[in-house]
Amino acid sequence: MSITEFLEITLLNIRNSEEIMGRRKIEIKMVKDTNTRQVTFSKRRTGLFKKANELSILCGAEVAIVVFSPGNKPYSFGHPDVESVASKFLEQEPRPNMPSSSSSSCDVNMEKLNQQLNNVMEQLHEEEKKGGVYDKALNQRKKTKLEELQEMLDLAAELKFNVKSRLDDMEAVETMLMIKEKPMEFDENHVSKRKRKED
Amino acid sequence: MSITEFLEITLLNIRNSEEIMGRRKIEIKMVKDTNTRQVTFSKRRTGLFKKANELSILCGAEVAIVVFSPGNKPYSFGHPDVESVASKFLEQEPRPNMPSSSSSSCDVNMEKLNQQLNNVMEQLHEEEKKGGVYDKALNQRKKTKLEELQEMLDLAAELKFNVKSRLDDMEAVETMLMIKEKPMEFDENHVSKRKRKED
DNA sequence: CTTGCTATATATAAATC
DNA sequence: TGATTTATATATAGCAA
């Protein structure tokens, strides 16, 4: 037995001897308590969307998710967007493809943007904690924050749109110059697979 | 410092001193290696569907997911089924109102990003004019540009995701403080389709 | 393209503040 | 009650098959 293993086991023994069992595993079945169910839904929906987002970026995959909460409220996630992916799937529309591929780096601006977001949120929470009194002035500030975020959202969407446009231009140029990276074609293999769903 | 903490730190130190890092954390950006990307997609798609399944059961929620692999093959998960959830969503979509919303400003970084885009495009056209026939070297450069753009797209998507998350938080705050504001809509569909090949 | 094997990395159920 | 903090439960990256 290695020292590492010994320490691991020792640590485990110590922990098992402690009283607090704490967090535990749950059965995958309908959560009865309404409130708990709501909390679970909220957390897991966020987790699901996060995973979907990572999948789309890591693999350059198109993803669309639609969820109706226990309260029947709609939530959705889409990359590039729900509609396009959904229709592509529903119509099973075969399409020739043009180039477009992997990655590189320019995270700086991204981090800056996120930094700003964090700052805004921090300020919001800051004010929230401070105040016991939510007067108009505060409301106004919050409202301003909201508007700022809204603007950022719009700008993000706009940027995305611009990027997309350029991509199209580039593809056109590429085609024009007849630069073929890989003379590949694949329309035939459009096998649709279904995964289980269980009830 | 407790014995437990001591052991944990000791264990950590031992591990960090070892050469083999073993499994490690990865950045959320396009996986370059084709094979690895395929494996990642396969595993994460399975994980995503599993999570979706648990969510639907635990909370009795309706869920629909559609994914197109890097090889452009469709996969789907649905509870009760994709079609019903999708149509239910698309039907009320024309009147968006429920989740996510709003707008506002911080153009600097945005402009930087767009500036970069313009530079890239300029360089592209530059090369295009200069060269009658540039062959592989040029081709490679163009490909690199495309990859850079792709990366920016992904970053934009990630930003969007983060922004939406914060918005949800803010909406919660808003609700709590009963700040009634006109229901604005967040429409991410500035971009429709997206082409791709690979694999 | 899917699967099994582990060491890590993440997600998250409860507890807590 | 929502946000934050743990201690577990799960998901997965890197390798091979």
Tab-separated table of C-alpha atoms (C1' of nucleotides) in Angstrom:
chain	number	residue	atom	x	y	z
A	1	MET	CA	0.000	0.000	0.000
A	2	SER	CA	1.371	3.379	-1.021
A	3	ILE	CA	1.495	6.387	1.232
A	4	THR	CA	-1.095	8.035	-0.924
A	5	GLU	CA	-3.496	5.145	-0.581
A	6	PHE	CA	-2.876	5.015	3.139
A	7	LEU	CA	-3.675	8.692	3.542
A	8	GLU	CA	-6.793	8.342	1.431
A	9	ILE	CA	-8.084	5.474	3.505
A	10	THR	CA	-7.193	7.205	6.734
A	11	LEU	CA	-9.018	10.318	5.594
A	12	LEU	CA	-12.017	8.238	4.621
A	13	ASN	CA	-12.080	6.491	7.971
A	14	ILE	CA	-11.990	9.762	9.819
A	15	ARG	CA	-14.840	11.125	7.756
A	16	ASN	CA	-16.959	8.030	8.141
A	17	SER	CA	-16.584	8.264	11.897
A	18	GLU	CA	-18.137	11.698	11.904
A	19	GLU	CA	-21.786	12.050	12.737
A	20	ILE	CA	-23.061	14.404	10.111
A	21	MET	CA	-24.132	12.330	7.168
A	22	GLY	CA	-25.020	15.512	5.366
A	23	ARG	CA	-25.880	15.576	1.704
A	24	ARG	CA	-27.235	12.390	0.294
A	25	LYS	CA	-28.136	10.641	-2.851
A	26	ILE	CA	-31.650	10.962	-4.152
A	27	GLU	CA	-33.782	8.558	-6.082
A	28	ILE	CA	-34.649	9.549	-9.601
A	29	LYS	CA	-38.368	9.848	-9.120
A	30	MET	CA	-40.848	12.699	-8.851
A	31	VAL	CA	-39.921	14.995	-5.986
A	32	LYS	CA	-43.053	15.239	-3.878
A	33	ASP	CA	-42.479	18.431	-1.963
A	34	THR	CA	-43.543	21.280	-4.226
A	35	ASN	CA	-41.019	23.745	-2.979
A	36	THR	CA	-38.122	21.326	-3.126
A	37	ARG	CA	-39.193	20.343	-6.606
A	38	GLN	CA	-39.136	23.959	-7.691
A	39	VAL	CA	-35.645	24.443	-6.292
A	40	THR	CA	-34.442	21.245	-7.903
A	41	PHE	CA	-35.905	22.267	-11.230
A	42	SER	CA	-34.279	25.649	-11.135
A	43	LYS	CA	-30.848	24.289	-10.285
A	44	ARG	CA	-30.930	21.392	-12.678
A	45	ARG	CA	-32.285	23.462	-15.554
A	46	THR	CA	-29.362	25.828	-15.136
A	47	GLY	CA	-26.980	22.888	-15.022
A	48	LEU	CA	-28.537	21.330	-18.103
A	49	PHE	CA	-28.270	24.523	-20.125
A	50	LYS	CA	-24.703	24.990	-19.016
A	51	LYS	CA	-23.829	21.503	-20.187
A	52	ALA	CA	-25.573	22.130	-23.482
A	53	ASN	CA	-23.638	25.328	-23.948
A	54	GLU	CA	-20.356	23.568	-23.286
A	55	LEU	CA	-21.244	20.795	-25.696
A	56	SER	CA	-22.025	23.242	-28.467
A	57	ILE	CA	-18.749	25.085	-27.993
A	58	LEU	CA	-16.472	22.119	-27.378
A	59	CYS	CA	-17.780	20.172	-30.342
A	60	GLY	CA	-19.160	22.899	-32.561
A	61	ALA	CA	-22.487	21.127	-32.365
A	62	GLU	CA	-25.893	22.634	-32.907
A	63	VAL	CA	-28.114	22.258	-29.882
A	64	ALA	CA	-31.667	23.182	-29.034
A	65	ILE	CA	-33.449	22.590	-25.750
A	66	VAL	CA	-36.968	23.426	-24.700
A	67	VAL	CA	-38.220	22.838	-21.186
A	68	PHE	CA	-41.520	23.439	-19.481
A	69	SER	CA	-41.258	23.871	-15.753
A	70	PRO	CA	-43.618	22.191	-13.284
A	71	GLY	CA	-45.420	25.534	-13.381
A	72	ASN	CA	-45.652	25.154	-17.129
A	73	LYS	CA	-43.382	28.054	-17.875
A	74	PRO	CA	-41.215	27.743	-20.987
A	75	TYR	CA	-37.434	27.941	-20.931
A	76	SER	CA	-35.125	27.400	-23.835
A	77	PHE	CA	-31.535	27.192	-24.912
A	78	GLY	CA	-30.276	27.275	-28.468
A	79	HIS	CA	-27.021	27.340	-30.357
A	80	PRO	CA	-27.134	29.006	-32.750
A	81	ASP	CA	-30.818	29.260	-31.858
A	82	VAL	CA	-33.765	27.037	-31.058
A	83	GLU	CA	-35.769	27.730	-34.183
A	84	SER	CA	-33.093	26.882	-36.714
A	85	VAL	CA	-32.049	23.683	-35.016
A	86	ALA	CA	-35.621	22.628	-34.405
A	87	SER	CA	-36.714	23.201	-37.971
A	88	LYS	CA	-33.601	21.551	-39.304
A	89	PHE	CA	-34.489	18.527	-37.262
A	90	LEU	CA	-38.188	18.517	-37.967
A	91	GLU	CA	-37.752	19.016	-41.658
A	92	GLN	CA	-34.818	16.654	-41.841
A	93	GLU	CA	-33.619	19.086	-44.393
A	94	PRO	CA	-30.544	17.777	-46.138
A	95	ARG	CA	-28.133	20.533	-47.055
A	96	PRO	CA	-24.830	20.784	-48.830
A	97	ASN	CA	-22.224	22.296	-46.587
A	98	MET	CA	-19.651	24.961	-46.821
A	99	PRO	CA	-16.506	25.276	-44.810
A	100	SER	CA	-16.149	26.549	-41.282
A	101	SER	CA	-14.083	25.031	-38.566
A	102	SER	CA	-12.177	25.076	-35.326
A	103	SER	CA	-10.481	27.558	-33.091
A	104	SER	CA	-7.758	29.919	-31.980
A	105	SER	CA	-7.585	32.558	-29.259
A	106	CYS	CA	-8.659	36.061	-28.224
A	107	ASP	CA	-10.125	35.545	-24.781
A	108	VAL	CA	-9.057	38.902	-23.433
A	109	ASN	CA	-12.083	40.841	-24.585
A	110	MET	CA	-14.318	38.031	-23.507
A	111	GLU	CA	-12.958	38.141	-20.006
A	112	LYS	CA	-13.320	41.871	-19.883
A	113	LEU	CA	-16.948	41.637	-20.832
A	114	ASN	CA	-17.575	38.998	-18.254
A	115	GLN	CA	-15.714	41.057	-15.723
A	116	GLN	CA	-18.052	43.925	-16.358
A	117	LEU	CA	-21.000	41.650	-15.953
A	118	ASN	CA	-19.688	40.441	-12.640
A	119	ASN	CA	-19.149	43.979	-11.497
A	120	VAL	CA	-22.665	44.964	-12.352
A	121	MET	CA	-24.089	41.967	-10.569
A	122	GLU	CA	-21.888	42.607	-7.576
A	123	GLN	CA	-23.054	46.169	-7.357
A	124	LEU	CA	-26.610	44.984	-7.552
A	125	HIS	CA	-26.206	42.535	-4.738
A	126	GLU	CA	-24.266	45.101	-2.804
A	127	GLU	CA	-27.112	47.551	-2.895
A	128	GLU	CA	-29.544	44.823	-2.155
A	129	LYS	CA	-27.749	43.847	1.036
A	130	LYS	CA	-27.185	47.388	2.179
A	131	GLY	CA	-30.684	48.551	1.843
A	132	GLY	CA	-33.585	47.817	4.070
A	133	VAL	CA	-35.342	50.613	2.320
A	134	TYR	CA	-35.998	50.303	-1.363
A	135	ASP	CA	-36.850	53.794	-2.412
A	136	LYS	CA	-37.204	55.193	-5.858
A	137	ALA	CA	-33.584	56.154	-6.120
A	138	LEU	CA	-32.541	52.580	-5.582
A	139	ASN	CA	-35.156	51.291	-7.939
A	140	GLN	CA	-33.898	53.682	-10.513
A	141	ARG	CA	-30.372	52.405	-10.122
A	142	LYS	CA	-31.496	48.831	-10.436
A	143	LYS	CA	-33.491	49.710	-13.441
A	144	THR	CA	-30.438	51.302	-14.945
A	145	LYS	CA	-28.434	48.173	-14.313
A	146	LEU	CA	-31.072	46.140	-16.016
A	147	GLU	CA	-30.991	48.395	-18.992
A	148	GLU	CA	-27.245	48.144	-19.152
A	149	LEU	CA	-27.437	44.409	-19.181
A	150	GLN	CA	-30.120	44.513	-21.794
A	151	GLU	CA	-27.881	46.617	-23.936
A	152	MET	CA	-25.039	44.185	-23.498
A	153	LEU	CA	-27.293	41.399	-24.566
A	154	ASP	CA	-28.268	43.235	-27.686
A	155	LEU	CA	-24.678	44.037	-28.427
A	156	ALA	CA	-23.722	40.423	-27.949
A	157	ALA	CA	-26.425	39.360	-30.359
A	158	GLU	CA	-25.332	42.027	-32.778
A	159	LEU	CA	-21.731	40.956	-32.586
A	160	LYS	CA	-22.756	37.429	-33.239
A	161	PHE	CA	-24.737	38.578	-36.224
A	162	ASN	CA	-21.803	40.515	-37.578
A	163	VAL	CA	-19.477	37.618	-37.092
A	164	LYS	CA	-21.884	35.413	-38.942
A	165	SER	CA	-22.089	37.845	-41.807
A	166	ARG	CA	-18.342	37.975	-42.168
A	167	LEU	CA	-18.208	34.259	-42.101
A	168	ASP	CA	-20.568	34.152	-45.008
A	169	ASP	CA	-18.443	36.663	-46.863
A	170	MET	CA	-15.390	34.616	-46.247
A	171	GLU	CA	-17.048	31.527	-47.443
A	172	ALA	CA	-18.053	33.335	-50.587
A	173	VAL	CA	-14.496	34.484	-51.131
A	174	GLU	CA	-13.244	31.020	-50.552
A	175	THR	CA	-15.630	29.598	-53.041
A	176	MET	CA	-14.742	32.282	-55.525
A	177	LEU	CA	-11.092	31.410	-55.270
A	178	MET	CA	-11.992	27.805	-55.534
A	179	ILE	CA	-10.008	26.977	-52.497
A	180	LYS	CA	-11.149	23.582	-51.518
A	181	GLU	CA	-9.705	22.343	-48.319
A	182	LYS	CA	-11.423	19.029	-48.465
A	183	PRO	CA	-13.467	17.928	-51.415
A	184	MET	CA	-15.908	16.086	-49.260
A	185	GLU	CA	-19.576	15.531	-49.679
A	186	PHE	CA	-22.078	13.881	-47.450
A	187	ASP	CA	-25.788	14.081	-47.884
A	188	GLU	CA	-26.583	10.465	-47.728
A	189	ASN	CA	-25.765	9.509	-44.194
A	190	HIS	CA	-28.513	11.261	-42.380
A	191	VAL	CA	-29.388	8.483	-40.063
A	192	SER	CA	-31.585	9.638	-37.258
A	193	LYS	CA	-30.919	8.022	-33.978
A	194	ARG	CA	-33.198	8.078	-31.002
A	195	LYS	CA	-32.169	7.833	-27.437
A	196	ARG	CA	-34.162	6.283	-24.683
A	197	LYS	CA	-36.379	8.327	-22.537
A	198	GLU	CA	-37.901	6.100	-19.946
A	199	ASP	CA	-40.813	7.018	-17.803
B	1	MET	CA	-5.588	23.024	11.482
B	2	SER	CA	-7.447	19.775	12.009
B	3	ILE	CA	-5.975	16.379	11.328
B	4	THR	CA	-8.402	15.998	8.445
B	5	GLU	CA	-7.272	19.208	6.881
B	6	PHE	CA	-3.653	18.250	7.422
B	7	LEU	CA	-4.146	14.927	5.705
B	8	GLU	CA	-5.992	16.553	2.831
B	9	ILE	CA	-3.215	19.040	2.248
B	10	THR	CA	-0.562	16.380	2.587
B	11	LEU	CA	-2.367	14.220	0.069
B	12	LEU	CA	-2.704	17.153	-2.281
B	13	ASN	CA	0.985	17.978	-1.991
B	14	ILE	CA	1.971	14.427	-2.763
B	15	ARG	CA	-0.264	14.362	-5.803
B	16	ASN	CA	0.941	17.676	-7.110
B	17	SER	CA	4.519	16.498	-6.869
B	18	GLU	CA	3.810	13.536	-9.074
B	19	GLU	CA	4.551	13.786	-12.752
B	20	ILE	CA	1.485	12.213	-14.207
B	21	MET	CA	-1.190	14.864	-14.118
B	22	GLY	CA	-3.665	12.310	-15.344
B	23	ARG	CA	-7.136	13.476	-16.157
B	24	ARG	CA	-7.292	17.214	-16.214
B	25	LYS	CA	-9.493	20.202	-16.604
B	26	ILE	CA	-10.132	21.506	-20.076
B	27	GLU	CA	-10.998	24.932	-21.356
B	28	ILE	CA	-14.397	25.426	-22.866
B	29	LYS	CA	-13.411	26.005	-26.445
B	30	MET	CA	-13.519	24.040	-29.648
B	31	VAL	CA	-11.648	20.777	-29.294
B	32	LYS	CA	-9.236	20.730	-32.199
B	33	ASP	CA	-8.409	17.073	-32.527
B	34	THR	CA	-11.151	15.500	-34.600
B	35	ASN	CA	-11.121	12.165	-32.875
B	36	THR	CA	-11.055	13.620	-29.405
B	37	ARG	CA	-13.873	15.954	-30.355
B	38	GLN	CA	-15.922	13.005	-31.512
B	39	VAL	CA	-15.350	11.121	-28.288
B	40	THR	CA	-16.129	14.188	-26.243
B	41	PHE	CA	-19.311	14.754	-28.167
B	42	SER	CA	-20.451	11.196	-27.717
B	43	LYS	CA	-19.858	11.171	-23.990
B	44	ARG	CA	-21.253	14.596	-23.296
B	45	ARG	CA	-24.317	14.004	-25.422
B	46	THR	CA	-25.034	10.909	-23.357
B	47	GLY	CA	-24.521	12.898	-20.173
B	48	LEU	CA	-26.743	15.717	-21.378
B	49	PHE	CA	-29.586	13.366	-22.243
B	50	LYS	CA	-29.214	11.616	-18.929
B	51	LYS	CA	-29.509	14.926	-17.108
B	52	ALA	CA	-32.509	15.860	-19.186
B	53	ASN	CA	-34.135	12.556	-18.353
B	54	GLU	CA	-33.558	13.059	-14.636
B	55	LEU	CA	-34.940	16.567	-14.810
B	56	SER	CA	-38.105	15.416	-16.511
B	57	ILE	CA	-38.667	12.687	-13.953
B	58	LEU	CA	-37.666	14.540	-10.820
B	59	CYS	CA	-39.735	17.591	-11.652
B	60	GLY	CA	-42.339	16.194	-13.973
B	61	ALA	CA	-41.171	18.664	-16.582
B	62	GLU	CA	-41.526	18.418	-20.321
B	63	VAL	CA	-38.191	18.407	-22.088
B	64	ALA	CA	-37.064	18.277	-25.694
B	65	ILE	CA	-33.499	18.281	-26.976
B	66	VAL	CA	-32.167	18.172	-30.488
B	67	VAL	CA	-28.471	17.963	-31.243
B	68	PHE	CA	-26.479	17.810	-34.436
B	69	SER	CA	-23.102	16.179	-34.018
B	70	PRO	CA	-19.945	17.602	-35.549
B	71	GLY	CA	-20.608	15.031	-38.249
B	72	ASN	CA	-23.974	16.672	-38.696
B	73	LYS	CA	-25.937	13.673	-37.558
B	74	PRO	CA	-29.127	14.326	-35.597
B	75	TYR	CA	-29.763	13.033	-32.101
B	76	SER	CA	-32.731	13.786	-29.935
B	77	PHE	CA	-34.292	13.313	-26.545
B	78	GLY	CA	-37.863	14.019	-25.611
B	79	HIS	CA	-40.225	13.663	-22.703
B	80	PRO	CA	-42.933	12.913	-23.479
B	81	ASP	CA	-41.554	13.388	-26.993
B	82	VAL	CA	-39.707	15.978	-29.029
B	83	GLU	CA	-42.524	16.853	-31.387
B	84	SER	CA	-45.130	17.693	-28.774
B	85	VAL	CA	-42.805	19.792	-26.657
B	86	ALA	CA	-41.341	21.535	-29.689
B	87	SER	CA	-44.692	22.439	-31.172
B	88	LYS	CA	-46.008	23.559	-27.810
B	89	PHE	CA	-43.045	25.877	-27.581
B	90	LEU	CA	-43.107	27.117	-31.160
B	91	GLU	CA	-46.811	27.846	-30.950
B	92	GLN	CA	-46.458	30.355	-28.177
B	93	GLU	CA	-43.100	31.568	-29.370
B	94	PRO	CA	-44.581	34.273	-31.621
B	95	ARG	CA	-45.624	35.893	-28.368
B	96	PRO	CA	-42.554	35.723	-26.240
B	97	ASN	CA	-42.978	36.987	-22.715
B	98	MET	CA	-42.124	34.549	-19.986
B	99	PRO	CA	-38.442	33.926	-19.433
B	100	SER	CA	-35.458	36.129	-20.061
B	101	SER	CA	-35.777	39.670	-21.111
B	102	SER	CA	-34.304	43.039	-21.535
B	103	SER	CA	-31.297	45.790	-22.970
B	104	SER	CA	-28.318	48.643	-22.722
B	105	SER	CA	-24.451	49.815	-22.973
B	106	CYS	CA	-20.722	49.165	-22.805
B	107	ASP	CA	-19.653	49.478	-26.394
B	108	VAL	CA	-15.927	49.689	-25.937
B	109	ASN	CA	-15.192	46.010	-25.771
B	110	MET	CA	-17.798	45.329	-28.334
B	111	GLU	CA	-16.158	47.727	-30.696
B	112	LYS	CA	-12.836	46.101	-30.082
B	113	LEU	CA	-14.239	42.781	-31.057
B	114	ASN	CA	-15.777	44.209	-34.161
B	115	GLN	CA	-12.546	45.992	-34.867
B	116	GLN	CA	-10.752	42.696	-34.831
B	117	LEU	CA	-13.300	41.277	-37.167
B	118	ASN	CA	-12.782	44.101	-39.585
B	119	ASN	CA	-9.051	43.651	-39.444
B	120	VAL	CA	-9.336	40.018	-40.213
B	121	MET	CA	-11.627	40.687	-43.131
B	122	GLU	CA	-9.325	43.387	-44.398
B	123	GLN	CA	-6.356	41.121	-44.297
B	124	LEU	CA	-8.319	38.549	-46.157
B	125	HIS	CA	-9.294	40.898	-48.953
B	126	GLU	CA	-5.783	42.209	-48.926
B	127	GLU	CA	-4.350	38.857	-49.712
B	128	GLU	CA	-7.055	38.254	-52.214
B	129	LYS	CA	-6.129	41.336	-54.243
B	130	LYS	CA	-2.401	40.811	-54.093
B	131	GLY	CA	-2.350	37.284	-55.119
B	132	GLY	CA	-3.333	35.771	-58.347
B	133	VAL	CA	-2.509	32.343	-57.154
B	134	TYR	CA	-1.240	31.765	-53.681
B	135	ASP	CA	-1.640	28.108	-53.095
B	136	LYS	CA	-1.288	26.316	-49.823
B	137	ALA	CA	0.412	29.014	-47.827
B	138	LEU	CA	-2.442	31.392	-48.492
B	139	ASN	CA	-4.955	28.688	-48.049
B	140	GLN	CA	-3.514	27.955	-44.659
B	141	ARG	CA	-3.705	31.570	-43.625
B	142	LYS	CA	-7.295	31.800	-44.687
B	143	LYS	CA	-8.102	28.701	-42.767
B	144	THR	CA	-6.517	30.201	-39.708
B	145	LYS	CA	-8.629	33.313	-40.089
B	146	LEU	CA	-11.712	31.188	-40.288
B	147	GLU	CA	-10.721	29.402	-37.147
B	148	GLU	CA	-10.238	32.692	-35.392
B	149	LEU	CA	-13.680	33.794	-36.419
B	150	GLN	CA	-15.128	30.525	-35.286
B	151	GLU	CA	-13.502	31.023	-31.922
B	152	MET	CA	-14.984	34.475	-31.651
B	153	LEU	CA	-18.384	33.072	-32.433
B	154	ASP	CA	-18.044	30.565	-29.646
B	155	LEU	CA	-16.892	33.229	-27.255
B	156	ALA	CA	-19.856	35.349	-28.188
B	157	ALA	CA	-22.117	32.392	-27.524
B	158	GLU	CA	-20.552	31.860	-24.147
B	159	LEU	CA	-20.951	35.496	-23.271
B	160	LYS	CA	-24.538	35.322	-24.294
B	161	PHE	CA	-25.061	32.341	-22.064
B	162	ASN	CA	-23.502	34.082	-19.114
B	163	VAL	CA	-25.495	37.213	-19.739
B	164	LYS	CA	-28.691	35.216	-19.793
B	165	SER	CA	-27.810	33.570	-16.529
B	166	ARG	CA	-27.268	36.908	-14.859
B	167	LEU	CA	-30.479	38.165	-16.306
B	168	ASP	CA	-32.308	35.328	-14.667
B	169	ASP	CA	-30.743	36.294	-11.382
B	170	MET	CA	-31.712	39.879	-11.882
B	171	GLU	CA	-35.234	38.968	-12.740
B	172	ALA	CA	-35.475	37.091	-9.504
B	173	VAL	CA	-34.283	40.176	-7.684
B	174	GLU	CA	-36.676	42.273	-9.641
B	175	THR	CA	-39.578	40.086	-8.759
B	176	MET	CA	-38.595	40.083	-5.145
B	177	LEU	CA	-38.487	43.826	-5.027
B	178	MET	CA	-41.612	44.033	-7.078
B	179	ILE	CA	-40.063	46.376	-9.529
B	180	LYS	CA	-42.625	46.381	-12.225
B	181	GLU	CA	-41.164	47.083	-15.597
B	182	LYS	CA	-42.540	46.713	-19.033
B	183	PRO	CA	-41.983	43.199	-20.280
B	184	MET	CA	-39.238	43.380	-22.812
B	185	GLU	CA	-38.241	40.568	-25.015
B	186	PHE	CA	-34.908	38.989	-25.419
B	187	ASP	CA	-34.546	37.745	-28.928
B	188	GLU	CA	-31.342	35.967	-29.687
B	189	ASN	CA	-32.344	35.081	-33.197
B	190	HIS	CA	-30.333	37.580	-35.060
B	191	VAL	CA	-28.484	34.682	-36.499
B	192	SER	CA	-30.258	31.942	-38.246
B	193	LYS	CA	-28.340	29.107	-39.691
B	194	ARG	CA	-24.803	28.031	-39.508
B	195	LYS	CA	-22.892	25.949	-41.917
B	196	ARG	CA	-20.363	23.329	-41.155
B	197	LYS	CA	-18.735	20.246	-42.390
B	198	GLU	CA	-15.757	18.589	-40.768
B	199	ASP	CA	-15.584	14.936	-39.911
C	1	DC	C1'	-18.895	5.540	-33.067
C	2	DT	C1'	-19.407	3.376	-28.197
C	3	DT	C1'	-17.309	1.439	-23.778
C	4	DG	C1'	-14.520	0.462	-19.622
C	5	DC	C1'	-11.102	2.233	-16.491
C	6	DT	C1'	-9.765	5.981	-12.887
C	7	DA	C1'	-8.226	10.332	-11.254
C	8	DT	C1'	-10.196	14.811	-11.388
C	9	DA	C1'	-13.508	18.154	-12.199
C	10	DT	C1'	-18.399	19.493	-11.617
C	11	DA	C1'	-22.980	19.362	-10.169
C	12	DT	C1'	-25.903	19.697	-6.472
C	13	DA	C1'	-28.851	18.111	-1.958
C	14	DA	C1'	-28.870	19.773	2.429
C	15	DA	C1'	-27.319	22.495	5.784
C	16	DT	C1'	-26.465	27.102	7.024
C	17	DC	C1'	-26.472	32.061	7.115
D	1	DT	C1'	-36.696	32.807	1.932
D	2	DG	C1'	-32.704	33.491	-1.233
D	3	DA	C1'	-27.772	33.211	-1.226
D	4	DT	C1'	-23.771	30.681	0.291
D	5	DT	C1'	-21.440	26.748	2.035
D	6	DT	C1'	-20.208	21.881	2.308
D	7	DA	C1'	-19.972	16.967	1.641
D	8	DT	C1'	-21.463	13.672	-1.655
D	9	DA	C1'	-22.888	12.165	-5.950
D	10	DT	C1'	-21.991	12.414	-10.877
D	11	DA	C1'	-19.844	13.603	-14.931
D	12	DT	C1'	-15.771	13.132	-17.753
D	13	DA	C1'	-10.779	13.683	-19.862
D	14	DG	C1'	-7.193	10.896	-21.241
D	15	DC	C1'	-6.128	6.153	-22.664
D	16	DA	C1'	-7.141	1.910	-24.868
D	17	DA	C1'	-10.097	-1.522	-27.076
